[in-house]
Amino acid sequence: MDTYSAVWLERTLDDSAIRRITIPEAFLGADACLILLINITSALVVYPAVIRKRMDEELPFMAAESILMALVEKGISRQEAHEEIRVLSHQAGSVVKSEGKPNDLIERIQKTAFFEPIWEQLPQLLDPVSFTGRSGQQVTKFTRDGGEVDTALQGYKGHLAAQHVGDLHV
């Protein structure tokens, strides 16, 4: 840092060694990162059934706060609702972790009379889309034909079409 401040990047002898080493190494490092990224993403396969399974495992826990807020809107004490959800969540989590069984938190909620005021709301409270905000719309907007990503990549279409998986030798 002292070197840069003293010479104002004027390519003196003490500055040239830094430039000759660090700048090319930075580009080689960036190139290696991009090669790894291409290697990983070129073989990427998305399995919707696996995604759905993972969502079903975690969604009840994610929805706990929405369930809590729905109970509060019905006039139930937040503290009491929190305790009821906490107990059922720990029981369901124990079943998942200790016994390897599926997450049954929602079934427990549906069987507990305390939650009866919101039983009808459960399908809406458990809608996965309610946890993603505007991300789905934003991805569609930015990645559609003629969208921002497509427009930005127009100049690189030839390079992208010719892209192949590279080898990284370290």
mmCIF file with all atom_site columns, C-alpha atoms in Angstrom:
data_model
loop_
_atom_site.group_PDB
_atom_site.id
_atom_site.type_symbol
_atom_site.label_atom_id
_atom_site.label_alt_id
_atom_site.label_comp_id
_atom_site.label_asym_id
_atom_site.label_entity_id
_atom_site.label_seq_id
_atom_site.pdbx_PDB_ins_code
_atom_site.Cartn_x
_atom_site.Cartn_y
_atom_site.Cartn_z
_atom_site.occupancy
_atom_site.B_iso_or_equiv
_atom_site.pdbx_formal_charge
_atom_site.auth_seq_id
_atom_site.auth_comp_id
_atom_site.auth_asym_id
_atom_site.auth_atom_id
_atom_site.pdbx_PDB_model_num
ATOM 1   C CA . MET A 1 1   ? 0.000   0.000   0.000   1.00 0.00 ? 1   MET A CA 1
ATOM 2   C CA . ASP A 1 2   ? 2.853   2.375   0.791   1.00 0.00 ? 2   ASP A CA 1
ATOM 3   C CA . THR A 1 3   ? 4.347   1.710   -2.637  1.00 0.00 ? 3   THR A CA 1
ATOM 4   C CA . TYR A 1 4   ? 1.146   2.706   -4.423  1.00 0.00 ? 4   TYR A CA 1
ATOM 5   C CA . SER A 1 5   ? 0.712   5.879   -2.389  1.00 0.00 ? 5   SER A CA 1
ATOM 6   C CA . ALA A 1 6   ? 4.331   6.947   -2.846  1.00 0.00 ? 6   ALA A CA 1
ATOM 7   C CA . VAL A 1 7   ? 4.567   6.495   -6.617  1.00 0.00 ? 7   VAL A CA 1
ATOM 8   C CA . TRP A 1 8   ? 0.975   7.196   -7.635  1.00 0.00 ? 8   TRP A CA 1
ATOM 9   C CA . LEU A 1 9   ? 1.023   4.121   -9.867  1.00 0.00 ? 9   LEU A CA 1
ATOM 10  C CA . GLU A 1 10  ? 3.575   5.676   -12.215 1.00 0.00 ? 10  GLU A CA 1
ATOM 11  C CA . ARG A 1 11  ? 5.288   2.433   -13.244 1.00 0.00 ? 11  ARG A CA 1
ATOM 12  C CA . THR A 1 12  ? 8.529   2.899   -11.364 1.00 0.00 ? 12  THR A CA 1
ATOM 13  C CA . LEU A 1 13  ? 10.802  -0.069  -10.749 1.00 0.00 ? 13  LEU A CA 1
ATOM 14  C CA . ASP A 1 14  ? 9.316   -0.858  -7.366  1.00 0.00 ? 14  ASP A CA 1
ATOM 15  C CA . ASP A 1 15  ? 5.800   -0.752  -8.858  1.00 0.00 ? 15  ASP A CA 1
ATOM 16  C CA . SER A 1 16  ? 6.458   -2.828  -11.975 1.00 0.00 ? 16  SER A CA 1
ATOM 17  C CA . ALA A 1 17  ? 7.182   -6.034  -10.044 1.00 0.00 ? 17  ALA A CA 1
ATOM 18  C CA . ILE A 1 18  ? 3.844   -5.784  -8.281  1.00 0.00 ? 18  ILE A CA 1
ATOM 19  C CA . ARG A 1 19  ? 2.017   -5.219  -11.564 1.00 0.00 ? 19  ARG A CA 1
ATOM 20  C CA . ARG A 1 20  ? 3.853   -8.010  -13.401 1.00 0.00 ? 20  ARG A CA 1
ATOM 21  C CA . ILE A 1 21  ? 2.892   -10.551 -10.746 1.00 0.00 ? 21  ILE A CA 1
ATOM 22  C CA . THR A 1 22  ? -0.432  -9.613  -9.187  1.00 0.00 ? 22  THR A CA 1
ATOM 23  C CA . ILE A 1 23  ? -2.422  -8.494  -12.216 1.00 0.00 ? 23  ILE A CA 1
ATOM 24  C CA . PRO A 1 24  ? -1.797  -11.640 -14.313 1.00 0.00 ? 24  PRO A CA 1
ATOM 25  C CA . GLU A 1 25  ? -2.391  -13.825 -11.246 1.00 0.00 ? 25  GLU A CA 1
ATOM 26  C CA . ALA A 1 26  ? -5.704  -12.081 -10.625 1.00 0.00 ? 26  ALA A CA 1
ATOM 27  C CA . PHE A 1 27  ? -6.816  -12.838 -14.190 1.00 0.00 ? 27  PHE A CA 1
ATOM 28  C CA . LEU A 1 28  ? -5.638  -16.453 -13.912 1.00 0.00 ? 28  LEU A CA 1
ATOM 29  C CA . GLY A 1 29  ? -7.577  -16.785 -10.649 1.00 0.00 ? 29  GLY A CA 1
ATOM 30  C CA . ALA A 1 30  ? -10.723 -15.319 -12.214 1.00 0.00 ? 30  ALA A CA 1
ATOM 31  C CA . ASP A 1 31  ? -10.319 -17.637 -15.216 1.00 0.00 ? 31  ASP A CA 1
ATOM 32  C CA . ALA A 1 32  ? -9.986  -20.667 -12.924 1.00 0.00 ? 32  ALA A CA 1
ATOM 33  C CA . CYS A 1 33  ? -13.146 -19.653 -11.048 1.00 0.00 ? 33  CYS A CA 1
ATOM 34  C CA . LEU A 1 34  ? -15.068 -19.318 -14.303 1.00 0.00 ? 34  LEU A CA 1
ATOM 35  C CA . ILE A 1 35  ? -13.808 -22.709 -15.555 1.00 0.00 ? 35  ILE A CA 1
ATOM 36  C CA . LEU A 1 36  ? -15.003 -24.303 -12.311 1.00 0.00 ? 36  LEU A CA 1
ATOM 37  C CA . LEU A 1 37  ? -18.356 -22.548 -12.607 1.00 0.00 ? 37  LEU A CA 1
ATOM 38  C CA . ILE A 1 38  ? -18.823 -23.822 -16.167 1.00 0.00 ? 38  ILE A CA 1
ATOM 39  C CA . ASN A 1 39  ? -17.788 -27.347 -15.154 1.00 0.00 ? 39  ASN A CA 1
ATOM 40  C CA . ILE A 1 40  ? -20.310 -27.388 -12.322 1.00 0.00 ? 40  ILE A CA 1
ATOM 41  C CA . THR A 1 41  ? -23.231 -25.785 -14.134 1.00 0.00 ? 41  THR A CA 1
ATOM 42  C CA . SER A 1 42  ? -22.784 -27.640 -17.432 1.00 0.00 ? 42  SER A CA 1
ATOM 43  C CA . ALA A 1 43  ? -23.718 -30.910 -15.738 1.00 0.00 ? 43  ALA A CA 1
ATOM 44  C CA . LEU A 1 44  ? -26.364 -29.412 -13.479 1.00 0.00 ? 44  LEU A CA 1
ATOM 45  C CA . VAL A 1 45  ? -29.614 -31.346 -13.506 1.00 0.00 ? 45  VAL A CA 1
ATOM 46  C CA . VAL A 1 46  ? -32.737 -30.099 -11.748 1.00 0.00 ? 46  VAL A CA 1
ATOM 47  C CA . TYR A 1 47  ? -35.083 -32.725 -10.339 1.00 0.00 ? 47  TYR A CA 1
ATOM 48  C CA . PRO A 1 48  ? -38.463 -31.146 -9.520  1.00 0.00 ? 48  PRO A CA 1
ATOM 49  C CA . ALA A 1 49  ? -39.567 -34.162 -7.474  1.00 0.00 ? 49  ALA A CA 1
ATOM 50  C CA . VAL A 1 50  ? -36.502 -33.852 -5.234  1.00 0.00 ? 50  VAL A CA 1
ATOM 51  C CA . ILE A 1 51  ? -37.105 -30.112 -4.846  1.00 0.00 ? 51  ILE A CA 1
ATOM 52  C CA . ARG A 1 52  ? -40.721 -30.803 -3.883  1.00 0.00 ? 52  ARG A CA 1
ATOM 53  C CA . LYS A 1 53  ? -39.599 -33.422 -1.341  1.00 0.00 ? 53  LYS A CA 1
ATOM 54  C CA . ARG A 1 54  ? -37.143 -31.003 0.266   1.00 0.00 ? 54  ARG A CA 1
ATOM 55  C CA . MET A 1 55  ? -39.808 -28.294 0.370   1.00 0.00 ? 55  MET A CA 1
ATOM 56  C CA . ASP A 1 56  ? -42.259 -30.662 2.022   1.00 0.00 ? 56  ASP A CA 1
ATOM 57  C CA . GLU A 1 57  ? -39.620 -31.451 4.653   1.00 0.00 ? 57  GLU A CA 1
ATOM 58  C CA . GLU A 1 58  ? -38.833 -27.841 5.531   1.00 0.00 ? 58  GLU A CA 1
ATOM 59  C CA . LEU A 1 59  ? -41.968 -25.886 4.644   1.00 0.00 ? 59  LEU A CA 1
ATOM 60  C CA . PRO A 1 60  ? -43.865 -26.656 7.877   1.00 0.00 ? 60  PRO A CA 1
ATOM 61  C CA . PHE A 1 61  ? -41.006 -25.204 9.929   1.00 0.00 ? 61  PHE A CA 1
ATOM 62  C CA . MET A 1 62  ? -40.779 -22.183 7.637   1.00 0.00 ? 62  MET A CA 1
ATOM 63  C CA . ALA A 1 63  ? -44.528 -21.610 7.965   1.00 0.00 ? 63  ALA A CA 1
ATOM 64  C CA . ALA A 1 64  ? -44.429 -21.608 11.770  1.00 0.00 ? 64  ALA A CA 1
ATOM 65  C CA . GLU A 1 65  ? -44.205 -17.813 11.914  1.00 0.00 ? 65  GLU A CA 1
ATOM 66  C CA . SER A 1 66  ? -47.086 -17.396 9.458   1.00 0.00 ? 66  SER A CA 1
ATOM 67  C CA . ILE A 1 67  ? -49.168 -19.791 11.550  1.00 0.00 ? 67  ILE A CA 1
ATOM 68  C CA . LEU A 1 68  ? -48.245 -17.864 14.686  1.00 0.00 ? 68  LEU A CA 1
ATOM 69  C CA . MET A 1 69  ? -49.294 -14.565 13.118  1.00 0.00 ? 69  MET A CA 1
ATOM 70  C CA . ALA A 1 70  ? -52.577 -16.049 11.880  1.00 0.00 ? 70  ALA A CA 1
ATOM 71  C CA . LEU A 1 71  ? -53.350 -17.180 15.430  1.00 0.00 ? 71  LEU A CA 1
ATOM 72  C CA . VAL A 1 72  ? -52.568 -13.723 16.790  1.00 0.00 ? 72  VAL A CA 1
ATOM 73  C CA . GLU A 1 73  ? -54.912 -12.172 14.209  1.00 0.00 ? 73  GLU A CA 1
ATOM 74  C CA . LYS A 1 74  ? -57.635 -14.462 15.602  1.00 0.00 ? 74  LYS A CA 1
ATOM 75  C CA . GLY A 1 75  ? -57.063 -12.951 19.056  1.00 0.00 ? 75  GLY A CA 1
ATOM 76  C CA . ILE A 1 76  ? -54.934 -15.703 20.567  1.00 0.00 ? 76  ILE A CA 1
ATOM 77  C CA . SER A 1 77  ? -52.033 -14.713 22.818  1.00 0.00 ? 77  SER A CA 1
ATOM 78  C CA . ARG A 1 78  ? -48.764 -14.586 20.901  1.00 0.00 ? 78  ARG A CA 1
ATOM 79  C CA . GLN A 1 79  ? -46.884 -16.092 23.826  1.00 0.00 ? 79  GLN A CA 1
ATOM 80  C CA . GLU A 1 80  ? -49.285 -19.038 24.138  1.00 0.00 ? 80  GLU A CA 1
ATOM 81  C CA . ALA A 1 81  ? -49.268 -19.594 20.361  1.00 0.00 ? 81  ALA A CA 1
ATOM 82  C CA . HIS A 1 82  ? -45.473 -19.488 20.307  1.00 0.00 ? 82  HIS A CA 1
ATOM 83  C CA . GLU A 1 83  ? -45.247 -22.080 23.068  1.00 0.00 ? 83  GLU A CA 1
ATOM 84  C CA . GLU A 1 84  ? -47.725 -24.422 21.340  1.00 0.00 ? 84  GLU A CA 1
ATOM 85  C CA . ILE A 1 85  ? -45.862 -24.168 18.024  1.00 0.00 ? 85  ILE A CA 1
ATOM 86  C CA . ARG A 1 86  ? -42.505 -24.574 19.752  1.00 0.00 ? 86  ARG A CA 1
ATOM 87  C CA . VAL A 1 87  ? -43.578 -27.787 21.473  1.00 0.00 ? 87  VAL A CA 1
ATOM 88  C CA . LEU A 1 88  ? -45.057 -29.284 18.300  1.00 0.00 ? 88  LEU A CA 1
ATOM 89  C CA . SER A 1 89  ? -42.035 -28.204 16.241  1.00 0.00 ? 89  SER A CA 1
ATOM 90  C CA . HIS A 1 90  ? -39.640 -29.890 18.647  1.00 0.00 ? 90  HIS A CA 1
ATOM 91  C CA . GLN A 1 91  ? -41.712 -33.067 18.581  1.00 0.00 ? 91  GLN A CA 1
ATOM 92  C CA . ALA A 1 92  ? -41.844 -33.079 14.784  1.00 0.00 ? 92  ALA A CA 1
ATOM 93  C CA . GLY A 1 93  ? -38.138 -32.265 14.540  1.00 0.00 ? 93  GLY A CA 1
ATOM 94  C CA . SER A 1 94  ? -37.330 -35.144 16.862  1.00 0.00 ? 94  SER A CA 1
ATOM 95  C CA . VAL A 1 95  ? -39.315 -37.548 14.691  1.00 0.00 ? 95  VAL A CA 1
ATOM 96  C CA . VAL A 1 96  ? -37.481 -36.333 11.579  1.00 0.00 ? 96  VAL A CA 1
ATOM 97  C CA . LYS A 1 97  ? -34.004 -36.419 13.111  1.00 0.00 ? 97  LYS A CA 1
ATOM 98  C CA . SER A 1 98  ? -34.203 -39.400 15.451  1.00 0.00 ? 98  SER A CA 1
ATOM 99  C CA . GLU A 1 99  ? -36.477 -41.728 13.515  1.00 0.00 ? 99  GLU A CA 1
ATOM 100 C CA . GLY A 1 100 ? -35.908 -40.562 9.943   1.00 0.00 ? 100 GLY A CA 1
ATOM 101 C CA . LYS A 1 101 ? -39.629 -40.164 9.375   1.00 0.00 ? 101 LYS A CA 1
ATOM 102 C CA . PRO A 1 102 ? -41.257 -37.373 7.336   1.00 0.00 ? 102 PRO A CA 1
ATOM 103 C CA . ASN A 1 103 ? -42.048 -34.019 8.894   1.00 0.00 ? 103 ASN A CA 1
ATOM 104 C CA . ASP A 1 104 ? -45.475 -34.308 10.520  1.00 0.00 ? 104 ASP A CA 1
ATOM 105 C CA . LEU A 1 105 ? -45.743 -30.832 12.035  1.00 0.00 ? 105 LEU A CA 1
ATOM 106 C CA . ILE A 1 106 ? -48.817 -29.920 10.002  1.00 0.00 ? 106 ILE A CA 1
ATOM 107 C CA . GLU A 1 107 ? -50.591 -33.135 10.991  1.00 0.00 ? 107 GLU A CA 1
ATOM 108 C CA . ARG A 1 108 ? -49.816 -32.353 14.618  1.00 0.00 ? 108 ARG A CA 1
ATOM 109 C CA . ILE A 1 109 ? -51.232 -28.834 14.181  1.00 0.00 ? 109 ILE A CA 1
ATOM 110 C CA . GLN A 1 110 ? -54.366 -30.261 12.548  1.00 0.00 ? 110 GLN A CA 1
ATOM 111 C CA . LYS A 1 111 ? -54.890 -32.619 15.497  1.00 0.00 ? 111 LYS A CA 1
ATOM 112 C CA . THR A 1 112 ? -54.345 -29.997 18.213  1.00 0.00 ? 112 THR A CA 1
ATOM 113 C CA . ALA A 1 113 ? -57.501 -28.134 19.239  1.00 0.00 ? 113 ALA A CA 1
ATOM 114 C CA . PHE A 1 114 ? -55.498 -25.019 20.085  1.00 0.00 ? 114 PHE A CA 1
ATOM 115 C CA . PHE A 1 115 ? -54.978 -24.418 16.335  1.00 0.00 ? 115 PHE A CA 1
ATOM 116 C CA . GLU A 1 116 ? -58.607 -24.967 15.338  1.00 0.00 ? 116 GLU A CA 1
ATOM 117 C CA . PRO A 1 117 ? -59.238 -21.257 14.605  1.00 0.00 ? 117 PRO A CA 1
ATOM 118 C CA . ILE A 1 118 ? -56.773 -21.393 11.688  1.00 0.00 ? 118 ILE A CA 1
ATOM 119 C CA . TRP A 1 119 ? -57.280 -24.917 10.338  1.00 0.00 ? 119 TRP A CA 1
ATOM 120 C CA . GLU A 1 120 ? -59.104 -23.536 7.305   1.00 0.00 ? 120 GLU A CA 1
ATOM 121 C CA . GLN A 1 121 ? -56.227 -21.136 6.593   1.00 0.00 ? 121 GLN A CA 1
ATOM 122 C CA . LEU A 1 122 ? -53.512 -23.800 6.606   1.00 0.00 ? 122 LEU A CA 1
ATOM 123 C CA . PRO A 1 123 ? -53.482 -24.377 2.824   1.00 0.00 ? 123 PRO A CA 1
ATOM 124 C CA . GLN A 1 124 ? -52.866 -20.663 2.208   1.00 0.00 ? 124 GLN A CA 1
ATOM 125 C CA . LEU A 1 125 ? -50.314 -20.438 5.013   1.00 0.00 ? 125 LEU A CA 1
ATOM 126 C CA . LEU A 1 126 ? -48.410 -23.390 3.528   1.00 0.00 ? 126 LEU A CA 1
ATOM 127 C CA . ASP A 1 127 ? -48.360 -22.125 -0.061  1.00 0.00 ? 127 ASP A CA 1
ATOM 128 C CA . PRO A 1 128 ? -44.657 -22.217 -1.068  1.00 0.00 ? 128 PRO A CA 1
ATOM 129 C CA . VAL A 1 129 ? -45.093 -19.184 -3.307  1.00 0.00 ? 129 VAL A CA 1
ATOM 130 C CA . SER A 1 130 ? -45.841 -17.044 -0.266  1.00 0.00 ? 130 SER A CA 1
ATOM 131 C CA . PHE A 1 131 ? -42.244 -17.598 0.894   1.00 0.00 ? 131 PHE A CA 1
ATOM 132 C CA . THR A 1 132 ? -40.516 -16.540 -2.327  1.00 0.00 ? 132 THR A CA 1
ATOM 133 C CA . GLY A 1 133 ? -41.814 -13.015 -2.654  1.00 0.00 ? 133 GLY A CA 1
ATOM 134 C CA . ARG A 1 134 ? -41.387 -11.580 -6.151  1.00 0.00 ? 134 ARG A CA 1
ATOM 135 C CA . SER A 1 135 ? -38.421 -13.783 -7.073  1.00 0.00 ? 135 SER A CA 1
ATOM 136 C CA . GLY A 1 136 ? -40.399 -15.895 -9.559  1.00 0.00 ? 136 GLY A CA 1
ATOM 137 C CA . GLN A 1 137 ? -41.678 -12.829 -11.384 1.00 0.00 ? 137 GLN A CA 1
ATOM 138 C CA . GLN A 1 138 ? -38.236 -11.231 -11.371 1.00 0.00 ? 138 GLN A CA 1
ATOM 139 C CA . VAL A 1 139 ? -36.527 -14.321 -12.786 1.00 0.00 ? 139 VAL A CA 1
ATOM 140 C CA . THR A 1 140 ? -39.131 -14.547 -15.554 1.00 0.00 ? 140 THR A CA 1
ATOM 141 C CA . LYS A 1 141 ? -38.811 -10.847 -16.327 1.00 0.00 ? 141 LYS A CA 1
ATOM 142 C CA . PHE A 1 142 ? -35.007 -10.830 -16.464 1.00 0.00 ? 142 PHE A CA 1
ATOM 143 C CA . THR A 1 143 ? -34.459 -14.155 -18.262 1.00 0.00 ? 143 THR A CA 1
ATOM 144 C CA . ARG A 1 144 ? -37.245 -14.187 -20.872 1.00 0.00 ? 144 ARG A CA 1
ATOM 145 C CA . ASP A 1 145 ? -36.419 -13.636 -24.540 1.00 0.00 ? 145 ASP A CA 1
ATOM 146 C CA . GLY A 1 146 ? -35.719 -9.944  -24.931 1.00 0.00 ? 146 GLY A CA 1
ATOM 147 C CA . GLY A 1 147 ? -35.248 -9.519  -21.176 1.00 0.00 ? 147 GLY A CA 1
ATOM 148 C CA . GLU A 1 148 ? -32.295 -7.836  -19.514 1.00 0.00 ? 148 GLU A CA 1
ATOM 149 C CA . VAL A 1 149 ? -30.113 -10.956 -19.398 1.00 0.00 ? 149 VAL A CA 1
ATOM 150 C CA . ASP A 1 150 ? -30.840 -11.842 -23.025 1.00 0.00 ? 150 ASP A CA 1
ATOM 151 C CA . THR A 1 151 ? -30.086 -8.277  -24.104 1.00 0.00 ? 151 THR A CA 1
ATOM 152 C CA . ALA A 1 152 ? -26.804 -8.187  -22.161 1.00 0.00 ? 152 ALA A CA 1
ATOM 153 C CA . LEU A 1 153 ? -25.698 -11.518 -23.659 1.00 0.00 ? 153 LEU A CA 1
ATOM 154 C CA . GLN A 1 154 ? -26.460 -10.639 -27.304 1.00 0.00 ? 154 GLN A CA 1
ATOM 155 C CA . GLY A 1 155 ? -22.865 -9.645  -28.007 1.00 0.00 ? 155 GLY A CA 1
ATOM 156 C CA . TYR A 1 156 ? -21.590 -12.944 -26.637 1.00 0.00 ? 156 TYR A CA 1
ATOM 157 C CA . LYS A 1 157 ? -23.973 -15.408 -28.341 1.00 0.00 ? 157 LYS A CA 1
ATOM 158 C CA . GLY A 1 158 ? -21.194 -16.852 -30.508 1.00 0.00 ? 158 GLY A CA 1
ATOM 159 C CA . HIS A 1 159 ? -18.901 -17.408 -27.559 1.00 0.00 ? 159 HIS A CA 1
ATOM 160 C CA . LEU A 1 160 ? -21.654 -18.958 -25.469 1.00 0.00 ? 160 LEU A CA 1
ATOM 161 C CA . ALA A 1 161 ? -22.657 -21.352 -28.256 1.00 0.00 ? 161 ALA A CA 1
ATOM 162 C CA . ALA A 1 162 ? -19.054 -22.491 -28.658 1.00 0.00 ? 162 ALA A CA 1
ATOM 163 C CA . GLN A 1 163 ? -18.539 -22.917 -24.926 1.00 0.00 ? 163 GLN A CA 1
ATOM 164 C CA . HIS A 1 164 ? -17.199 -26.262 -23.816 1.00 0.00 ? 164 HIS A CA 1
ATOM 165 C CA . VAL A 1 165 ? -16.301 -27.733 -20.479 1.00 0.00 ? 165 VAL A CA 1
ATOM 166 C CA . GLY A 1 166 ? -12.698 -26.866 -19.730 1.00 0.00 ? 166 GLY A CA 1
ATOM 167 C CA . ASP A 1 167 ? -10.083 -28.640 -17.757 1.00 0.00 ? 167 ASP A CA 1
ATOM 168 C CA . LEU A 1 168 ? -8.518  -26.968 -14.785 1.00 0.00 ? 168 LEU A CA 1
ATOM 169 C CA . HIS A 1 169 ? -5.069  -28.235 -13.939 1.00 0.00 ? 169 HIS A CA 1
ATOM 170 C CA . VAL A 1 170 ? -3.664  -27.043 -10.654 1.00 0.00 ? 170 VAL A CA 1
#
